[in-house]
Coordinates of C-alpha atoms in Angstrom, one line a residue:
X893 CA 0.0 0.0 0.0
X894 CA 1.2 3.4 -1.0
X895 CA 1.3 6.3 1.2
X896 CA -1.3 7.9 -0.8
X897 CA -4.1 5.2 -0.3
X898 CA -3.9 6.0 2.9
X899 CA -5.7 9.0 2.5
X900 CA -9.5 9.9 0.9
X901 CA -9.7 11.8 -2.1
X902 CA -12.3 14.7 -1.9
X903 CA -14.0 17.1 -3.9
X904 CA -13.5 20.5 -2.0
X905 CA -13.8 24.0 -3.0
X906 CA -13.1 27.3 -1.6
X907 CA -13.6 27.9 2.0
X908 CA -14.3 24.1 2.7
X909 CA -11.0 22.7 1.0
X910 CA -9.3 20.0 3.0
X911 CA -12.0 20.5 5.6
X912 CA -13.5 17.0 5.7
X913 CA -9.4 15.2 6.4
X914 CA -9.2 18.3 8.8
X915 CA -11.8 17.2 10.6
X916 CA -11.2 13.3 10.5
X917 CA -7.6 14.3 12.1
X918 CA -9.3 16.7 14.7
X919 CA -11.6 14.5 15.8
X920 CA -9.3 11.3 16.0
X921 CA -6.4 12.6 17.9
X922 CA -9.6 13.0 20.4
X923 CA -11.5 9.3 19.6
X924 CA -9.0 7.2 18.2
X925 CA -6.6 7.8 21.1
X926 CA -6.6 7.7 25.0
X927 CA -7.5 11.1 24.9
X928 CA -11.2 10.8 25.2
X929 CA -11.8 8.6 28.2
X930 CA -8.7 10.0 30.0
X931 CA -10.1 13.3 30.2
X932 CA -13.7 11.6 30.8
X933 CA -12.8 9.4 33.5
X934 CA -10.6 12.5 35.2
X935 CA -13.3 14.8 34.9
X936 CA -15.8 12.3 36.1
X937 CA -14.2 11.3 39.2
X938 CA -12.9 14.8 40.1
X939 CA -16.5 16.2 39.9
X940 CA -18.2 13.3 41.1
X941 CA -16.3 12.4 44.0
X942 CA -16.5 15.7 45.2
X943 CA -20.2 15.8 45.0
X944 CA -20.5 12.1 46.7
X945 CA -18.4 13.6 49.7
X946 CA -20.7 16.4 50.3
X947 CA -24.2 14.5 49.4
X948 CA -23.7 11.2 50.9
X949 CA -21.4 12.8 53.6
X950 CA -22.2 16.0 54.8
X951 CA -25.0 15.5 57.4
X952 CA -26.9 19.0 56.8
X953 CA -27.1 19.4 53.5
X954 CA -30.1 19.0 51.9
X955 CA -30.4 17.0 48.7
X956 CA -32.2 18.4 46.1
X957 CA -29.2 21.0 46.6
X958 CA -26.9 18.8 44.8
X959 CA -27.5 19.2 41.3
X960 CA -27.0 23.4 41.6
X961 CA -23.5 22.0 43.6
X962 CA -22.9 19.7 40.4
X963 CA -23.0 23.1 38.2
X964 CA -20.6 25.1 40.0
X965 CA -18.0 22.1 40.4
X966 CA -19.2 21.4 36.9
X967 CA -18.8 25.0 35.5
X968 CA -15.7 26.4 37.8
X969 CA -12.6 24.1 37.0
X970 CA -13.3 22.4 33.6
X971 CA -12.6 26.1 31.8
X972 CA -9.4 25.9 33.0
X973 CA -8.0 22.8 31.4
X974 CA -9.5 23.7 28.3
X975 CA -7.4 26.7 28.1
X976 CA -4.5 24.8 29.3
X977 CA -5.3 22.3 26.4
X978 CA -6.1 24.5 23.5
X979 CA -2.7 26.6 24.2
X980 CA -0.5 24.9 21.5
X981 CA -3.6 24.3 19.3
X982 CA -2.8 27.5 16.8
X983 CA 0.3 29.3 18.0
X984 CA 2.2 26.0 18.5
X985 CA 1.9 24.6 14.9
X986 CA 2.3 28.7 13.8
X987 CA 5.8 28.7 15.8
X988 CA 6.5 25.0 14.8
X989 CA 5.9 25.3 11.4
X990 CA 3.1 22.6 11.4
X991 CA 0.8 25.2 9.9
X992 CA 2.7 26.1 7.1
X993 CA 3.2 23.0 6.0
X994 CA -0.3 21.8 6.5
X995 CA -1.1 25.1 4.5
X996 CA 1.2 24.3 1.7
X997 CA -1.5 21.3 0.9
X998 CA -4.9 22.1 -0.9
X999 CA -6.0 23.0 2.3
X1000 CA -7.8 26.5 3.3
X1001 CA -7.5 28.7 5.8
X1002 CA -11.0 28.5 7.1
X1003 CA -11.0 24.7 7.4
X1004 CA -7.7 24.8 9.3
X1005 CA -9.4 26.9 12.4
X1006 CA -12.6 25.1 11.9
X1007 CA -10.7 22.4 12.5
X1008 CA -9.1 23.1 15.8
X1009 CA -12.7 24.3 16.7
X1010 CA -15.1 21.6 16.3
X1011 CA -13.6 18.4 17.0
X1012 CA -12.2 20.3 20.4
X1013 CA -15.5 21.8 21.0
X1014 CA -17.4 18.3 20.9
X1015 CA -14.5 16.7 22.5
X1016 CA -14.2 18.7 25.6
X1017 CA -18.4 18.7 26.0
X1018 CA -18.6 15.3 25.8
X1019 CA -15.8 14.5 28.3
X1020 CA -15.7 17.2 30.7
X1021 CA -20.0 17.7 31.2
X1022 CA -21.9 15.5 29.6
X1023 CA -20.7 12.4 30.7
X1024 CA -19.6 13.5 34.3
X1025 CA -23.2 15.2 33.7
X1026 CA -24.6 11.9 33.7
X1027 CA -23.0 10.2 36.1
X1028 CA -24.3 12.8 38.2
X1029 CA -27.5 12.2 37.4
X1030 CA -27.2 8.3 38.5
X1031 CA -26.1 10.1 42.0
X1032 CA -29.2 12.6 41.9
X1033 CA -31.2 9.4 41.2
X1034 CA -29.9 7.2 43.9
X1035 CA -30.3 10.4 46.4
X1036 CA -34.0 10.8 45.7
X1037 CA -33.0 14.2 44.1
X1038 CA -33.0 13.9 40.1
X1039 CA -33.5 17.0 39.1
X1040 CA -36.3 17.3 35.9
X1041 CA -34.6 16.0 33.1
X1042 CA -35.3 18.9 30.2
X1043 CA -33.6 21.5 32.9
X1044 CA -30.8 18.9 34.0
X1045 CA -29.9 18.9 30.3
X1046 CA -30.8 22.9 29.7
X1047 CA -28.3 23.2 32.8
X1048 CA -25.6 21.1 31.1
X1049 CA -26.0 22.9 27.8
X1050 CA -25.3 26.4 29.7
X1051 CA -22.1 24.5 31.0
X1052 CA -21.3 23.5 27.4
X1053 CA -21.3 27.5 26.5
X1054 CA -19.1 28.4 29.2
X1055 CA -16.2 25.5 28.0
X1056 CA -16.8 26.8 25.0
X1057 CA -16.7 30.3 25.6
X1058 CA -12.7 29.7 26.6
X1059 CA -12.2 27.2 24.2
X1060 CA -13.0 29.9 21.5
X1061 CA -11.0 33.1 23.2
X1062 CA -8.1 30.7 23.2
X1063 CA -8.0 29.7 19.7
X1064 CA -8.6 33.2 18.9
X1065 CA -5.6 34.6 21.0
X1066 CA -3.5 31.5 19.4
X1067 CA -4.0 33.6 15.9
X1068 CA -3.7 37.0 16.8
X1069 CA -1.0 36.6 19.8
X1070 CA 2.6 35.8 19.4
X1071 CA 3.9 34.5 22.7
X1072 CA 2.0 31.4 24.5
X1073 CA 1.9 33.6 27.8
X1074 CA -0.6 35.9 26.3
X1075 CA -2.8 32.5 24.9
X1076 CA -2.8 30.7 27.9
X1077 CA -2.5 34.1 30.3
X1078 CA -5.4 36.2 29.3
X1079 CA -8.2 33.2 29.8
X1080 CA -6.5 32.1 33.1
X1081 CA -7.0 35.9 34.3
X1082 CA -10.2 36.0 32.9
X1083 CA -11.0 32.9 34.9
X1084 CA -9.6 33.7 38.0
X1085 CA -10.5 37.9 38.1
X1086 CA -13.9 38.3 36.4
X1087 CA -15.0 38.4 40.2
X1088 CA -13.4 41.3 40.5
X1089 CA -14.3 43.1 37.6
X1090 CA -17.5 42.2 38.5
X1091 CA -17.2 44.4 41.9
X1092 CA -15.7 47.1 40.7
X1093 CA -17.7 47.1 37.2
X1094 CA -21.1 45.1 38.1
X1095 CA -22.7 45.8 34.5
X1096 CA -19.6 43.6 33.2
X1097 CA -22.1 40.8 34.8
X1098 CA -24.5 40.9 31.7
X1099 CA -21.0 40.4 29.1
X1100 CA -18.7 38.0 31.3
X1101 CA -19.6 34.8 31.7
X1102 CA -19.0 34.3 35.1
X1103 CA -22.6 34.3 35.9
X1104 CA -23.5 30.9 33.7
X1105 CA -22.3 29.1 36.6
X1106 CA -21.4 31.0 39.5
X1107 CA -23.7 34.1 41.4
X1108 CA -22.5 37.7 41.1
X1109 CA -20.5 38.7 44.2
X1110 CA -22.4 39.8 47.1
X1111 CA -25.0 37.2 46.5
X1112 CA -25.8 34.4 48.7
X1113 CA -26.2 31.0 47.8
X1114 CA -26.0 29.8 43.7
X1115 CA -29.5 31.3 43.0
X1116 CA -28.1 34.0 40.9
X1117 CA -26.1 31.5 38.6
X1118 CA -27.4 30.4 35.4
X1119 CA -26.9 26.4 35.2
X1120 CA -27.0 26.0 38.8
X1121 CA -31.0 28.1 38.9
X1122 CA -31.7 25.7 36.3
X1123 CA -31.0 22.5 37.4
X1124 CA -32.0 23.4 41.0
X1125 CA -35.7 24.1 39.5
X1126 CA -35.0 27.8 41.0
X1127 CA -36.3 31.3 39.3
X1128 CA -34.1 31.6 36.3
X1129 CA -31.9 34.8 36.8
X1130 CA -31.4 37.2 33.6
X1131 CA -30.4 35.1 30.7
X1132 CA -28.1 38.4 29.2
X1133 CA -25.2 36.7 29.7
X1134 CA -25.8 33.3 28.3
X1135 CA -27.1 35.2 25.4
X1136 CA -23.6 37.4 25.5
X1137 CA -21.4 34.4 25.5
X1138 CA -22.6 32.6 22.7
X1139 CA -22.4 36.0 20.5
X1140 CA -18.6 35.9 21.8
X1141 CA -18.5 32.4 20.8
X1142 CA -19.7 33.6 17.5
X1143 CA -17.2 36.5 17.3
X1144 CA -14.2 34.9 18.6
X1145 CA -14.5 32.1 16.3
X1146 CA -15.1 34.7 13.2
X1147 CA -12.0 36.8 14.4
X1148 CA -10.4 33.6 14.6
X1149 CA -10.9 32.8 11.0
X1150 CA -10.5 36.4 9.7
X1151 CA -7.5 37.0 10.9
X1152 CA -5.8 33.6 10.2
X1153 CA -6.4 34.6 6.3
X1154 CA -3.6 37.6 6.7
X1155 CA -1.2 35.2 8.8
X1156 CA 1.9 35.2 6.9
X1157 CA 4.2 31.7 7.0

């Protein structure tokens, strides 16, 4: 077998050449490695070991308090090792020279960043909420607490927008940045300090995502956090900023592509 049987011959124009190998490569460095269930059965056991403690072991708290506990464990941590994953995902092949060769192919510059984005966008939801998501559930179950099913999964799909929220600002800062401490740097802040913009700015609470899965400060309790209101069956707060982070989803991904066309190799 030649190397060239090993690969598909497709018919692909414009904006969508060399998308479809793109994405087979994208999405089996996630499947067809160890990838997938390592970061499933980390994320699972991290989250859901931490909810078991407090559940099963924490004698005042109240039950059908868990699944709003599941969203901020859920929504607070995972962010963070998706920027620490998607770092290398532009600006290391840019530095490396891995995207200049893979651009020297009939390959376009649209399906290149589409490429980092969707097979990483599925691969981190899958792994890191929806099935640590339902494990939780099983937990919810066994407690006598299962939260209503359409707003468990509503709550899990406002956790989804949040990984993805960082996912896309990193990929975006791996096109436009030149030094890995600004890709990996600016989310991490943004992580750690939109608390504080928060207080000192509170509007920023309608553009941030902070509040999809953790309340504004100064509020008690998780009632003023998207997911957790949700799955907890509480009054929905404002949905402004799940409405603001998919836009920037939107426009970090578009940027993204936009300015990957001027990139010079």
């Amino acid at each position: 077998m030649t190397a060239n049987e090993d690969f598909e011959l497709r018919q692909e124009q414009g904006w969508r050449r060399g998308l479809g190998n793109l994405m087979d490569a994208g999405f089996a460095a996630w499947w067809s490695t160890n990838r997938w269930w390592g970061q499933a059965l980390m994320w699972t056991a991290i989250i859901n070991f931490t909810l078991a403690g407090i559940l099963w072991g924490a004698e005042a708290f109240e039950p059908q308090e868990a699944p709003a506990l599941f969203a901020l464990f859920g929504g607070l941590f995972p962010p963070i090792a998706v920027t620490i994953l998607m770092q290398d995902a532009v600006i290391g092949e840019r530095l490396s020279g891995t995207a200049a060769w893979v651009l020297s192919k009939p390959v376009s510059r649209t399906a290149f960043i589409l490429a980092k984005l969707v097979p990483n966008a599925v691969g981190v939801v899958v792994t890191m909420t929806l099935l640590p998501g339902a494990a939780a559930y099983v937990q919810f179950t066994a407690a006598g607490a299962a939260p209503a099913p359409l707003r468990y999964v509503l709550g899990l799909g406002v956790l989804a927008v949040n990984l993805l929220y960082f996912l896309s600002l990193t990929v975006m800062l791996g096109v436009v940045a030149n030094s890995r401490a600004v890709v990996i740097g600016v989310p991490l802040a943004l992580a750690f300090g939109q608390q504080y913009l928060l207080g000192m700015i509170p509007p920023l609470r309608y553009v941030l995502p902070w509040t999809l899965v953790l309340p504004p400060p100064g509020t008690d309790g998780l009632g003023g956090a998207i997911a957790a209101s949700m799955m907890g069956g509480q009054p929905l707060p404002s949905l402004v900023p799940l409405y603001a982070a998919i836009v920037s989803i939107l426009l970090f991904s578009g940027v993204a592509i936009w300015r990957f066309q001027e990139q010079e190799f």
